[in-house]
């Protein structure tokens, strides 16, 4: 579950990290009103749960109420990276002296959290690493120790930063760790973390991802993040030409062709489960549409497992398999995904998924067995013991 900026910043602020003063606006007049209060100079920022908004035109730094109105007018309603912008954050502008990057990120392959810091913040960190790998200092947090202040000194020392920065960096990293640890995050990223005109460290942007298992186990803890996440996913699905309808149950369903999807709903019901949705991939489902479908299905927090049932005709099973093999890790889906492939290129598709060896994806030959499995495993978490 990716939080958007203002949600992420509220967690940072409660841990004592300095963030700019800001207010949400759903209309241009509200934004102009906030600008009057926080300005004259403000940043108007699209609130969608993804990064790279600046480059895509979703962030504007403006002066005065009229300019804030115009910026909000332009940004609200925009489609940015597949998400419709429904709210903007209006923030007092900060005088930026230097831009850093700071993050704690779960590294599944290391089975540990990685701490990262760079003096080259403000740009996409992937680009920094590509051009200057040495500009990003990293450190694996020993799981039994957790984050300790001396680790901040190591990051600081490996980047040869100014002496005066050691104290503030140590302080901010301890607070970011507190957010990571308290909220069962898998990512806490601040880019940029800036030094303002008074030499203070401020989180100008923030991105927090909450572990999906933690979220579904105790959704009430995260009441503040219940936003437009589902509506966004449904809209994304429709914009890709998928038919999506939310139902009341817990087994997420995707299939191709209305008839097959209907019988999949019946198979789930016959196995004692309740379908969470109707999703028709349509004919010729591409890898991209599979991703949008999976995003829509898993955006429903009630979903405890996903059943993908495809009878290949025009739709090729290998294409579906390729889409799943990409989308499951790319979207960070950790729910069990049960796949049944039959028809055109089914054996290639099955082999592809078996080769991808994703711990939470299981291929089952018959539709009835697949439905039973999806119902049985629903809500039981990862299929980590497989293989
Ligand atoms: P992202 O592109 O989604 O990561 O959005 P960011 O919140 O990081 O904003 C993109 C860029 O806008 C930042 O790197 C800053 O350079 C700039 N920016 C955002 N807010 C302010 C501000 O208050 N003052 C200044 N000078 N620049 C800002
Ligand atoms: Mn950013």
mmCIF file of C-alpha atoms and ligand atoms in Angstrom:
data_model
loop_
_atom_site.group_PDB
_atom_site.id
_atom_site.type_symbol
_atom_site.label_atom_id
_atom_site.label_comp_id
_atom_site.label_asym_id
_atom_site.label_seq_id
_atom_site.Cartn_x
_atom_site.Cartn_y
_atom_site.Cartn_z
ATOM 1 C CA UNK A 1 0.000 0.000 0.000
ATOM 2 C CA UNK A 2 1.656 3.175 -1.206
ATOM 3 C CA UNK A 3 0.696 6.282 0.723
ATOM 4 C CA UNK A 4 0.569 9.599 -0.998
ATOM 5 C CA UNK A 5 2.699 12.531 0.035
ATOM 6 C CA UNK A 6 0.450 14.196 2.590
ATOM 7 C CA UNK A 7 -0.303 10.877 4.300
ATOM 8 C CA UNK A 8 3.394 10.037 4.379
ATOM 9 C CA UNK A 9 4.248 13.470 5.739
ATOM 10 C CA UNK A 10 1.706 13.166 8.536
ATOM 11 C CA UNK A 11 3.563 10.053 9.733
ATOM 12 C CA UNK A 12 6.908 11.846 9.482
ATOM 13 C CA UNK A 13 5.587 14.871 11.355
ATOM 14 C CA UNK A 14 4.253 12.714 14.175
ATOM 15 C CA UNK A 15 7.753 11.282 14.549
ATOM 16 C CA UNK A 16 9.151 14.802 14.842
ATOM 17 C CA UNK A 17 10.535 15.254 11.326
ATOM 18 C CA UNK A 18 10.124 18.826 10.109
ATOM 19 C CA UNK A 19 7.805 19.112 7.101
ATOM 20 C CA UNK A 20 6.584 22.324 5.434
ATOM 21 C CA UNK A 21 3.248 23.706 6.622
ATOM 22 C CA UNK A 22 0.604 22.626 4.148
ATOM 23 C CA UNK A 23 -3.079 22.015 3.462
ATOM 24 C CA UNK A 24 -5.061 19.824 1.098
ATOM 25 C CA UNK A 25 -7.329 21.269 -1.561
ATOM 26 C CA UNK A 26 -9.854 19.553 -3.813
ATOM 27 C CA UNK A 27 -10.726 22.679 -5.779
ATOM 28 C CA UNK A 28 -8.775 25.589 -7.238
ATOM 29 C CA UNK A 29 -10.533 28.111 -4.997
ATOM 30 C CA UNK A 30 -9.610 26.124 -1.904
ATOM 31 C CA UNK A 31 -6.014 26.046 -3.134
ATOM 32 C CA UNK A 32 -5.996 29.797 -3.647
ATOM 33 C CA UNK A 33 -7.415 30.242 -0.144
ATOM 34 C CA UNK A 34 -4.636 28.098 1.366
ATOM 35 C CA UNK A 35 -2.059 30.038 -0.638
ATOM 36 C CA UNK A 36 -3.329 33.245 0.954
ATOM 37 C CA UNK A 37 -2.708 31.714 4.352
ATOM 38 C CA UNK A 38 0.601 29.937 3.691
ATOM 39 C CA UNK A 39 2.114 32.085 0.945
ATOM 40 C CA UNK A 40 2.880 34.255 -0.835
ATOM 41 C CA UNK A 41 5.167 31.603 -2.294
ATOM 42 C CA UNK A 42 3.726 28.066 -2.263
ATOM 43 C CA UNK A 43 4.238 24.669 -3.851
ATOM 44 C CA UNK A 44 1.100 23.114 -5.397
ATOM 45 C CA UNK A 45 1.553 19.351 -5.557
ATOM 46 C CA UNK A 46 -0.611 16.555 -7.027
ATOM 47 C CA UNK A 47 -1.522 13.941 -4.412
ATOM 48 C CA UNK A 48 -1.211 10.569 -6.074
ATOM 49 C CA UNK A 49 0.446 7.503 -4.628
ATOM 50 C CA UNK A 50 3.459 7.505 -6.929
ATOM 51 C CA UNK A 51 6.701 9.421 -7.381
ATOM 52 C CA UNK A 52 8.083 11.350 -10.327
ATOM 53 C CA UNK A 53 5.280 13.899 -10.207
ATOM 54 C CA UNK A 54 7.646 16.822 -10.635
ATOM 55 C CA UNK A 55 8.908 15.602 -13.982
ATOM 56 C CA UNK A 56 5.381 14.709 -15.134
ATOM 57 C CA UNK A 57 4.077 18.224 -14.446
ATOM 58 C CA UNK A 58 2.334 17.514 -11.147
ATOM 59 C CA UNK A 59 4.306 19.984 -9.011
ATOM 60 C CA UNK A 60 4.423 23.750 -9.383
ATOM 61 C CA UNK A 61 6.086 26.377 -7.198
ATOM 62 C CA UNK A 62 4.150 29.636 -7.585
ATOM 63 C CA UNK A 63 3.762 33.067 -6.036
ATOM 64 C CA UNK A 64 0.425 34.502 -4.958
ATOM 65 C CA UNK A 65 -3.191 33.384 -4.764
ATOM 66 C CA UNK A 66 -4.002 33.812 -8.438
ATOM 67 C CA UNK A 67 -1.024 31.735 -9.533
ATOM 68 C CA UNK A 68 -1.909 29.042 -6.982
ATOM 69 C CA UNK A 69 -5.458 29.007 -8.355
ATOM 70 C CA UNK A 70 -4.158 28.560 -11.896
ATOM 71 C CA UNK A 71 -1.704 25.834 -10.909
ATOM 72 C CA UNK A 72 -4.369 23.892 -8.999
ATOM 73 C CA UNK A 73 -6.791 24.360 -11.876
ATOM 74 C CA UNK A 74 -4.245 22.802 -14.205
ATOM 75 C CA UNK A 75 -3.180 19.943 -11.913
ATOM 76 C CA UNK A 76 -6.581 18.882 -10.508
ATOM 77 C CA UNK A 77 -8.271 16.359 -12.771
ATOM 78 C CA UNK A 78 -5.044 15.658 -14.631
ATOM 79 C CA UNK A 79 -4.213 12.053 -15.393
ATOM 80 C CA UNK A 80 -0.727 11.550 -14.006
ATOM 81 C CA UNK A 81 1.001 8.197 -14.484
ATOM 82 C CA UNK A 82 -2.338 6.381 -14.658
ATOM 83 C CA UNK A 83 -3.855 8.154 -11.638
ATOM 84 C CA UNK A 84 -6.510 10.837 -11.679
ATOM 85 C CA UNK A 85 -5.505 13.795 -9.492
ATOM 86 C CA UNK A 86 -8.331 14.597 -7.064
ATOM 87 C CA UNK A 87 -6.416 16.616 -4.497
ATOM 88 C CA UNK A 88 -3.444 18.930 -4.354
ATOM 89 C CA UNK A 89 -1.273 19.736 -1.371
ATOM 90 C CA UNK A 90 -0.566 23.448 -1.007
ATOM 91 C CA UNK A 91 2.594 24.047 0.999
ATOM 92 C CA UNK A 92 4.619 27.033 2.066
ATOM 93 C CA UNK A 93 7.607 27.169 -0.288
ATOM 94 C CA UNK A 94 10.985 26.383 1.194
ATOM 95 C CA UNK A 95 14.215 28.127 0.322
ATOM 96 C CA UNK A 96 16.393 25.222 -0.774
ATOM 97 C CA UNK A 97 20.135 25.371 0.024
ATOM 98 C CA UNK A 98 20.938 21.719 -0.586
ATOM 99 C CA UNK A 99 18.994 18.571 -1.497
ATOM 100 C CA UNK A 100 19.673 15.176 0.078
ATOM 101 C CA UNK A 101 18.134 11.738 -0.262
ATOM 102 C CA UNK A 102 17.318 9.554 2.739
ATOM 103 C CA UNK A 103 15.533 6.202 2.850
ATOM 104 C CA UNK A 104 14.907 2.974 4.680
ATOM 105 C CA UNK A 105 13.852 0.233 2.331
ATOM 106 C CA UNK A 106 13.080 -3.451 2.804
ATOM 107 C CA UNK A 107 15.525 -5.535 0.796
ATOM 108 C CA UNK A 108 13.782 -8.887 0.453
ATOM 109 C CA UNK A 109 16.841 -10.625 -0.962
ATOM 110 C CA UNK A 110 18.959 -9.520 2.024
ATOM 111 C CA UNK A 111 16.054 -10.252 4.399
ATOM 112 C CA UNK A 112 16.887 -6.948 6.046
ATOM 113 C CA UNK A 113 16.300 -3.233 5.813
ATOM 114 C CA UNK A 114 18.723 -1.086 3.857
ATOM 115 C CA UNK A 115 19.422 2.476 4.957
ATOM 116 C CA UNK A 116 20.405 4.869 2.205
ATOM 117 C CA UNK A 117 21.656 8.419 2.125
ATOM 118 C CA UNK A 118 22.916 10.667 -0.628
ATOM 119 C CA UNK A 119 23.963 14.270 -0.988
ATOM 120 C CA UNK A 120 22.461 14.236 -4.489
ATOM 121 C CA UNK A 121 18.767 14.434 -3.694
ATOM 122 C CA UNK A 122 16.029 15.963 -5.789
ATOM 123 C CA UNK A 123 16.414 13.679 -8.782
ATOM 124 C CA UNK A 124 15.248 10.102 -9.241
ATOM 125 C CA UNK A 125 17.673 8.084 -7.130
ATOM 126 C CA UNK A 126 17.916 5.429 -9.874
ATOM 127 C CA UNK A 127 19.452 8.073 -12.152
ATOM 128 C CA UNK A 128 21.940 9.133 -9.479
ATOM 129 C CA UNK A 129 23.001 5.530 -8.921
ATOM 130 C CA UNK A 130 23.391 4.925 -12.651
ATOM 131 C CA UNK A 131 25.654 7.937 -13.129
ATOM 132 C CA UNK A 132 27.512 7.940 -9.783
ATOM 133 C CA UNK A 133 27.053 4.712 -7.823
ATOM 134 C CA UNK A 134 29.399 6.011 -5.114
ATOM 135 C CA UNK A 135 27.085 8.967 -4.440
ATOM 136 C CA UNK A 136 24.593 6.708 -2.655
ATOM 137 C CA UNK A 137 25.776 5.415 0.717
ATOM 138 C CA UNK A 138 24.058 2.210 1.833
ATOM 139 C CA UNK A 139 24.057 0.170 4.967
ATOM 140 C CA UNK A 140 22.216 -3.016 5.901
ATOM 141 C CA UNK A 141 20.460 -2.621 9.239
ATOM 142 C CA UNK A 142 21.215 -5.705 11.343
ATOM 143 C CA UNK A 143 17.747 -7.105 12.161
ATOM 144 C CA UNK A 144 18.538 -7.852 15.791
ATOM 145 C CA UNK A 145 20.003 -4.413 16.469
ATOM 146 C CA UNK A 146 17.637 -2.222 14.543
ATOM 147 C CA UNK A 147 18.762 1.258 13.624
ATOM 148 C CA UNK A 148 21.420 2.770 15.892
ATOM 149 C CA UNK A 149 22.852 6.278 15.791
ATOM 150 C CA UNK A 150 26.400 5.106 15.071
ATOM 151 C CA UNK A 151 25.126 3.769 11.741
ATOM 152 C CA UNK A 152 24.248 7.321 10.698
ATOM 153 C CA UNK A 153 27.859 8.285 11.346
ATOM 154 C CA UNK A 154 28.967 5.563 8.925
ATOM 155 C CA UNK A 155 26.686 6.846 6.148
ATOM 156 C CA UNK A 156 27.815 10.404 6.824
ATOM 157 C CA UNK A 157 31.502 9.445 6.874
ATOM 158 C CA UNK A 158 31.342 7.431 3.654
ATOM 159 C CA UNK A 159 29.986 10.479 1.818
ATOM 160 C CA UNK A 160 32.558 12.899 3.298
ATOM 161 C CA UNK A 161 29.890 15.404 4.272
ATOM 162 C CA UNK A 162 30.339 18.560 6.303
ATOM 163 C CA UNK A 163 30.924 18.085 10.045
ATOM 164 C CA UNK A 164 27.968 20.317 10.925
ATOM 165 C CA UNK A 165 25.603 17.872 9.189
ATOM 166 C CA UNK A 166 26.362 14.871 11.359
ATOM 167 C CA UNK A 167 24.025 15.863 14.190
ATOM 168 C CA UNK A 168 20.985 16.769 12.072
ATOM 169 C CA UNK A 169 21.389 13.723 9.809
ATOM 170 C CA UNK A 170 21.674 11.388 12.790
ATOM 171 C CA UNK A 171 18.548 12.927 14.254
ATOM 172 C CA UNK A 172 16.444 12.743 11.099
ATOM 173 C CA UNK A 173 17.458 9.147 10.317
ATOM 174 C CA UNK A 174 16.466 8.037 13.821
ATOM 175 C CA UNK A 175 13.056 9.610 13.301
ATOM 176 C CA UNK A 176 12.605 8.053 9.857
ATOM 177 C CA UNK A 177 13.493 4.683 11.351
ATOM 178 C CA UNK A 178 10.850 5.275 14.002
ATOM 179 C CA UNK A 179 8.264 5.760 11.229
ATOM 180 C CA UNK A 180 9.477 2.651 9.416
ATOM 181 C CA UNK A 181 9.355 0.524 12.534
ATOM 182 C CA UNK A 182 6.144 1.863 14.080
ATOM 183 C CA UNK A 183 3.996 1.627 10.989
ATOM 184 C CA UNK A 184 5.216 -1.662 9.517
ATOM 185 C CA UNK A 185 6.540 0.098 6.460
ATOM 186 C CA UNK A 186 8.517 -1.476 3.658
ATOM 187 C CA UNK A 187 9.721 1.915 2.446
ATOM 188 C CA UNK A 188 10.241 5.329 3.983
ATOM 189 C CA UNK A 189 11.841 7.640 1.469
ATOM 190 C CA UNK A 190 12.516 11.364 1.632
ATOM 191 C CA UNK A 191 13.586 12.907 -1.649
ATOM 192 C CA UNK A 192 14.474 15.662 -1.364
ATOM 193 C CA UNK A 193 15.443 16.158 2.238
ATOM 194 C CA UNK A 194 16.554 19.778 2.079
ATOM 195 C CA UNK A 195 18.529 22.304 4.072
ATOM 196 C CA UNK A 196 16.503 25.505 4.157
ATOM 197 C CA UNK A 197 17.631 29.123 4.498
ATOM 198 C CA UNK A 198 18.084 28.749 8.260
ATOM 199 C CA UNK A 199 20.186 25.614 7.946
ATOM 200 C CA UNK A 200 17.419 23.301 9.128
ATOM 201 C CA UNK A 201 16.699 19.859 7.601
ATOM 202 C CA UNK A 202 13.186 19.648 6.140
ATOM 203 C CA UNK A 203 11.397 16.760 4.400
ATOM 204 C CA UNK A 204 10.199 18.443 1.210
ATOM 205 C CA UNK A 205 8.759 15.216 -0.159
ATOM 206 C CA UNK A 206 7.985 11.848 1.429
ATOM 207 C CA UNK A 207 6.947 8.433 0.254
ATOM 208 C CA UNK A 208 5.882 5.691 2.649
ATOM 209 C CA UNK A 209 4.806 2.179 1.660
ATOM 210 C CA UNK A 210 2.995 0.071 4.244
ATOM 211 C CA UNK A 211 3.347 -3.705 4.218
ATOM 212 C CA UNK A 212 0.128 -5.120 2.715
ATOM 213 C CA UNK A 213 -0.085 -7.881 5.299
ATOM 214 C CA UNK A 214 0.160 -5.383 8.159
ATOM 215 C CA UNK A 215 -2.433 -3.225 6.478
ATOM 216 C CA UNK A 216 -5.005 -5.954 5.985
ATOM 217 C CA UNK A 217 -4.397 -7.371 9.461
ATOM 218 C CA UNK A 218 -5.239 -4.076 11.180
ATOM 219 C CA UNK A 219 -6.860 -1.709 8.677
ATOM 220 C CA UNK A 220 -8.280 0.425 11.520
ATOM 221 C CA UNK A 221 -4.729 1.529 12.451
ATOM 222 C CA UNK A 222 -4.412 3.049 9.035
ATOM 223 C CA UNK A 223 -7.784 4.767 8.937
ATOM 224 C CA UNK A 224 -6.073 7.966 7.802
ATOM 225 C CA UNK A 225 -4.977 6.441 4.480
ATOM 226 C CA UNK A 226 -8.439 5.425 3.322
ATOM 227 C CA UNK A 227 -8.623 7.759 0.410
ATOM 228 C CA UNK A 228 -9.363 7.382 -3.213
ATOM 229 C CA UNK A 229 -7.097 4.396 -3.679
ATOM 230 C CA UNK A 230 -9.826 2.029 -4.864
ATOM 231 C CA UNK A 231 -11.600 4.503 -7.070
ATOM 232 C CA UNK A 232 -8.243 5.223 -8.715
ATOM 233 C CA UNK A 233 -7.618 1.553 -9.406
ATOM 234 C CA UNK A 234 -11.107 1.059 -10.791
ATOM 235 C CA UNK A 235 -10.686 4.016 -13.053
ATOM 236 C CA UNK A 236 -7.298 2.770 -14.183
ATOM 237 C CA UNK A 237 -8.855 -0.613 -15.033
ATOM 238 C CA UNK A 238 -11.601 1.023 -17.080
ATOM 239 C CA UNK A 239 -9.161 3.295 -18.877
ATOM 240 C CA UNK A 240 -7.366 0.135 -20.052
ATOM 241 C CA UNK A 241 -10.633 -1.283 -21.428
ATOM 242 C CA UNK A 242 -11.278 -3.772 -18.628
ATOM 243 C CA UNK A 243 -14.698 -4.482 -17.181
ATOM 244 C CA UNK A 244 -14.505 -4.264 -13.401
ATOM 245 C CA UNK A 245 -17.280 -4.555 -10.881
ATOM 246 C CA UNK A 246 -16.803 -4.639 -7.121
ATOM 247 C CA UNK A 247 -18.649 -7.381 -5.188
ATOM 248 C CA UNK A 248 -18.884 -8.168 -1.480
ATOM 249 C CA UNK A 249 -16.608 -11.190 -1.047
ATOM 250 C CA UNK A 250 -12.911 -11.879 -0.530
ATOM 251 C CA UNK A 251 -11.667 -13.883 -3.534
ATOM 252 C CA UNK A 252 -10.363 -11.546 -6.238
ATOM 253 C CA UNK A 253 -11.182 -12.783 -9.717
ATOM 254 C CA UNK A 254 -9.813 -12.051 -13.147
ATOM 255 C CA UNK A 255 -10.622 -13.926 -16.324
ATOM 256 C CA UNK A 256 -11.141 -13.402 -20.022
ATOM 257 C CA UNK A 257 -14.603 -13.208 -21.498
ATOM 258 C CA UNK A 258 -17.790 -12.432 -19.582
ATOM 259 C CA UNK A 259 -18.986 -16.043 -19.745
ATOM 260 C CA UNK A 260 -15.809 -17.507 -18.314
ATOM 261 C CA UNK A 261 -15.684 -14.871 -15.567
ATOM 262 C CA UNK A 262 -19.309 -15.666 -14.642
ATOM 263 C CA UNK A 263 -18.530 -19.367 -14.388
ATOM 264 C CA UNK A 264 -15.422 -18.556 -12.332
ATOM 265 C CA UNK A 265 -17.637 -16.670 -9.869
ATOM 266 C CA UNK A 266 -19.853 -19.764 -9.705
ATOM 267 C CA UNK A 267 -16.858 -22.071 -9.180
ATOM 268 C CA UNK A 268 -15.674 -19.913 -6.283
ATOM 269 C CA UNK A 269 -19.162 -19.919 -4.765
ATOM 270 C CA UNK A 270 -19.412 -23.705 -5.236
ATOM 271 C CA UNK A 271 -16.100 -24.078 -3.373
ATOM 272 C CA UNK A 272 -17.608 -22.198 -0.435
ATOM 273 C CA UNK A 273 -16.027 -18.808 -1.153
ATOM 274 C CA UNK A 274 -17.360 -15.396 -2.053
ATOM 275 C CA UNK A 275 -16.107 -13.474 -5.104
ATOM 276 C CA UNK A 276 -14.748 -9.986 -4.410
ATOM 277 C CA UNK A 277 -15.269 -8.715 -7.913
ATOM 278 C CA UNK A 278 -16.035 -9.353 -11.563
ATOM 279 C CA UNK A 279 -13.113 -8.540 -13.841
ATOM 280 C CA UNK A 280 -13.111 -9.295 -17.535
ATOM 281 C CA UNK A 281 -9.716 -8.919 -19.198
ATOM 282 C CA UNK A 282 -11.366 -9.007 -22.610
ATOM 283 C CA UNK A 283 -9.747 -10.487 -25.687
ATOM 284 C CA UNK A 284 -6.033 -10.150 -26.408
ATOM 285 C CA UNK A 285 -5.086 -9.186 -22.862
ATOM 286 C CA UNK A 286 -1.639 -7.608 -23.007
ATOM 287 C CA UNK A 287 0.906 -7.665 -20.203
ATOM 288 C CA UNK A 288 0.063 -4.019 -19.464
ATOM 289 C CA UNK A 289 -3.642 -4.769 -19.029
ATOM 290 C CA UNK A 290 -2.841 -7.725 -16.782
ATOM 291 C CA UNK A 291 -0.966 -5.261 -14.551
ATOM 292 C CA UNK A 292 -3.901 -2.837 -14.451
ATOM 293 C CA UNK A 293 -6.280 -5.733 -13.732
ATOM 294 C CA UNK A 294 -4.169 -7.015 -10.874
ATOM 295 C CA UNK A 295 -3.879 -3.506 -9.457
ATOM 296 C CA UNK A 296 -7.664 -3.049 -9.551
ATOM 297 C CA UNK A 297 -8.376 -6.434 -7.962
ATOM 298 C CA UNK A 298 -5.804 -6.049 -5.179
ATOM 299 C CA UNK A 299 -6.784 -2.446 -4.410
ATOM 300 C CA UNK A 300 -9.840 -3.909 -2.656
ATOM 301 C CA UNK A 301 -8.545 -4.433 0.885
ATOM 302 C CA UNK A 302 -11.039 -7.233 1.518
ATOM 303 C CA UNK A 303 -9.309 -9.439 -1.051
ATOM 304 C CA UNK A 304 -7.422 -12.343 0.501
ATOM 305 C CA UNK A 305 -6.460 -14.270 -2.632
ATOM 306 C CA UNK A 306 -6.600 -13.803 -6.393
ATOM 307 C CA UNK A 307 -7.827 -16.341 -8.909
ATOM 308 C CA UNK A 308 -6.791 -15.757 -12.509
ATOM 309 C CA UNK A 309 -8.686 -17.988 -14.917
ATOM 310 C CA UNK A 310 -7.834 -17.711 -18.594
ATOM 311 C CA UNK A 311 -9.013 -19.744 -21.542
ATOM 312 C CA UNK A 312 -6.698 -18.713 -24.338
ATOM 313 C CA UNK A 313 -8.107 -18.013 -27.755
ATOM 314 C CA UNK A 314 -7.139 -14.668 -29.193
ATOM 315 C CA UNK A 315 -5.673 -14.109 -25.748
ATOM 316 C CA UNK A 316 -2.413 -16.019 -25.517
ATOM 317 C CA UNK A 317 -1.664 -17.697 -22.215
ATOM 318 C CA UNK A 318 2.063 -16.967 -22.474
ATOM 319 C CA UNK A 319 1.257 -13.247 -22.734
ATOM 320 C CA UNK A 320 -0.955 -13.490 -19.643
ATOM 321 C CA UNK A 321 1.782 -15.390 -17.789
ATOM 322 C CA UNK A 322 4.388 -12.802 -18.786
ATOM 323 C CA UNK A 323 2.093 -10.048 -17.536
ATOM 324 C CA UNK A 324 1.600 -11.776 -14.187
ATOM 325 C CA UNK A 325 5.283 -12.588 -13.768
ATOM 326 C CA UNK A 326 6.016 -8.905 -14.218
ATOM 327 C CA UNK A 327 3.071 -7.348 -12.392
ATOM 328 C CA UNK A 328 3.085 -9.435 -9.201
ATOM 329 C CA UNK A 329 6.542 -8.299 -8.070
ATOM 330 C CA UNK A 330 6.245 -4.866 -9.699
ATOM 331 C CA UNK A 331 3.062 -4.058 -7.762
ATOM 332 C CA UNK A 332 4.403 -5.693 -4.613
ATOM 333 C CA UNK A 333 1.478 -8.130 -4.524
ATOM 334 C CA UNK A 334 2.025 -10.606 -1.695
ATOM 335 C CA UNK A 335 -1.416 -12.200 -1.660
ATOM 336 C CA UNK A 336 -1.682 -15.756 -2.975
ATOM 337 C CA UNK A 337 -2.343 -15.696 -6.733
ATOM 338 C CA UNK A 338 -3.810 -18.902 -8.154
ATOM 339 C CA UNK A 339 -3.553 -19.214 -11.930
ATOM 340 C CA UNK A 340 -5.325 -21.557 -14.289
ATOM 341 C CA UNK A 341 -4.326 -21.380 -17.945
ATOM 342 C CA UNK A 342 -5.933 -23.359 -20.749
ATOM 343 C CA UNK A 343 -6.022 -22.973 -24.549
ATOM 344 C CA UNK A 344 -3.629 -21.046 -26.795
ATOM 345 C CA UNK A 345 -0.007 -21.411 -25.612
ATOM 346 C CA UNK A 346 -1.135 -22.695 -22.214
ATOM 347 C CA UNK A 347 1.875 -24.940 -21.676
ATOM 348 C CA UNK A 348 4.299 -22.095 -22.501
ATOM 349 C CA UNK A 349 2.403 -19.880 -20.083
ATOM 350 C CA UNK A 350 2.524 -22.424 -17.279
ATOM 351 C CA UNK A 351 6.227 -23.011 -17.853
ATOM 352 C CA UNK A 352 6.871 -19.267 -17.822
ATOM 353 C CA UNK A 353 5.205 -18.922 -14.438
ATOM 354 C CA UNK A 354 6.960 -21.949 -13.043
ATOM 355 C CA UNK A 355 10.309 -20.531 -14.203
ATOM 356 C CA UNK A 356 9.495 -17.167 -12.615
ATOM 357 C CA UNK A 357 9.178 -19.085 -9.309
ATOM 358 C CA UNK A 358 7.270 -16.363 -7.487
ATOM 359 C CA UNK A 359 6.616 -17.576 -3.945
ATOM 360 C CA UNK A 360 2.975 -16.472 -3.920
ATOM 361 C CA UNK A 361 1.952 -17.614 -7.422
ATOM 362 C CA UNK A 362 0.624 -21.113 -7.906
ATOM 363 C CA UNK A 363 -0.437 -22.713 -11.208
ATOM 364 C CA UNK A 364 -3.274 -25.231 -11.069
ATOM 365 C CA UNK A 365 -4.540 -27.188 -14.062
ATOM 366 C CA UNK A 366 -8.282 -27.481 -13.548
ATOM 367 C CA UNK A 367 -10.696 -24.652 -12.973
ATOM 368 C CA UNK A 368 -12.472 -26.396 -10.115
ATOM 369 C CA UNK A 369 -9.232 -27.193 -8.260
ATOM 370 C CA UNK A 370 -7.975 -23.668 -8.812
ATOM 371 C CA UNK A 371 -11.186 -22.210 -7.374
ATOM 372 C CA UNK A 372 -11.028 -24.547 -4.351
ATOM 373 C CA UNK A 373 -7.416 -23.596 -3.733
ATOM 374 C CA UNK A 374 -8.133 -19.863 -4.019
ATOM 375 C CA UNK A 375 -10.958 -20.230 -1.492
ATOM 376 C CA UNK A 376 -8.932 -22.418 0.897
ATOM 377 C CA UNK A 377 -5.887 -20.141 0.899
ATOM 378 C CA UNK A 378 -7.891 -16.907 1.053
ATOM 379 C CA UNK A 379 -6.744 -14.712 3.929
ATOM 380 C CA UNK A 380 -3.949 -17.103 4.898
ATOM 381 C CA UNK A 381 -1.140 -14.796 3.725
ATOM 382 C CA UNK A 382 1.902 -15.807 1.705
ATOM 383 C CA UNK A 383 2.432 -19.190 0.109
ATOM 384 C CA UNK A 384 5.992 -18.978 1.346
ATOM 385 C CA UNK A 385 6.400 -22.674 2.126
ATOM 386 C CA UNK A 386 5.910 -23.787 -1.457
ATOM 387 C CA UNK A 387 8.821 -25.332 -3.395
HETATM 388 P P1 LIG B 1 8.231 13.987 -7.001
HETATM 389 O O1 LIG B 1 8.701 14.460 -8.343
HETATM 390 O O2 LIG B 1 6.955 13.213 -7.102
HETATM 391 O O3 LIG B 1 9.283 13.247 -6.261
HETATM 392 O O4 LIG B 1 7.840 15.322 -6.159
HETATM 393 P P2 LIG B 1 8.715 16.252 -5.193
HETATM 394 O O5 LIG B 1 7.885 16.575 -4.021
HETATM 395 O O6 LIG B 1 10.028 15.650 -4.895
HETATM 396 O O7 LIG B 1 8.845 17.594 -6.001
HETATM 397 C C1 LIG B 1 9.663 17.691 -7.134
HETATM 398 C C2 LIG B 1 10.613 18.863 -7.023
HETATM 399 O O8 LIG B 1 9.913 20.071 -6.830
HETATM 400 C C3 LIG B 1 11.550 18.792 -5.824
HETATM 401 O O9 LIG B 1 12.681 18.009 -6.069
HETATM 402 C C4 LIG B 1 11.921 20.245 -5.629
HETATM 403 O O10 LIG B 1 13.039 20.553 -6.438
HETATM 404 C C5 LIG B 1 10.700 20.987 -6.154
HETATM 405 N N1 LIG B 1 9.969 21.588 -4.999
HETATM 406 C C6 LIG B 1 8.917 21.047 -4.345
HETATM 407 N N2 LIG B 1 8.530 21.847 -3.338
HETATM 408 C C7 LIG B 1 9.362 22.919 -3.338
HETATM 409 C C8 LIG B 1 9.495 24.094 -2.535
HETATM 410 O O11 LIG B 1 8.779 24.333 -1.581
HETATM 411 N N3 LIG B 1 10.491 24.964 -2.869
HETATM 412 C C9 LIG B 1 11.336 24.719 -3.908
HETATM 413 N N4 LIG B 1 12.279 25.595 -4.179
HETATM 414 N N5 LIG B 1 11.234 23.644 -4.675
HETATM 415 C C10 LIG B 1 10.278 22.745 -4.412
HETATM 416 MN MN1 LIG B 2 10.396 13.537 -4.616
#
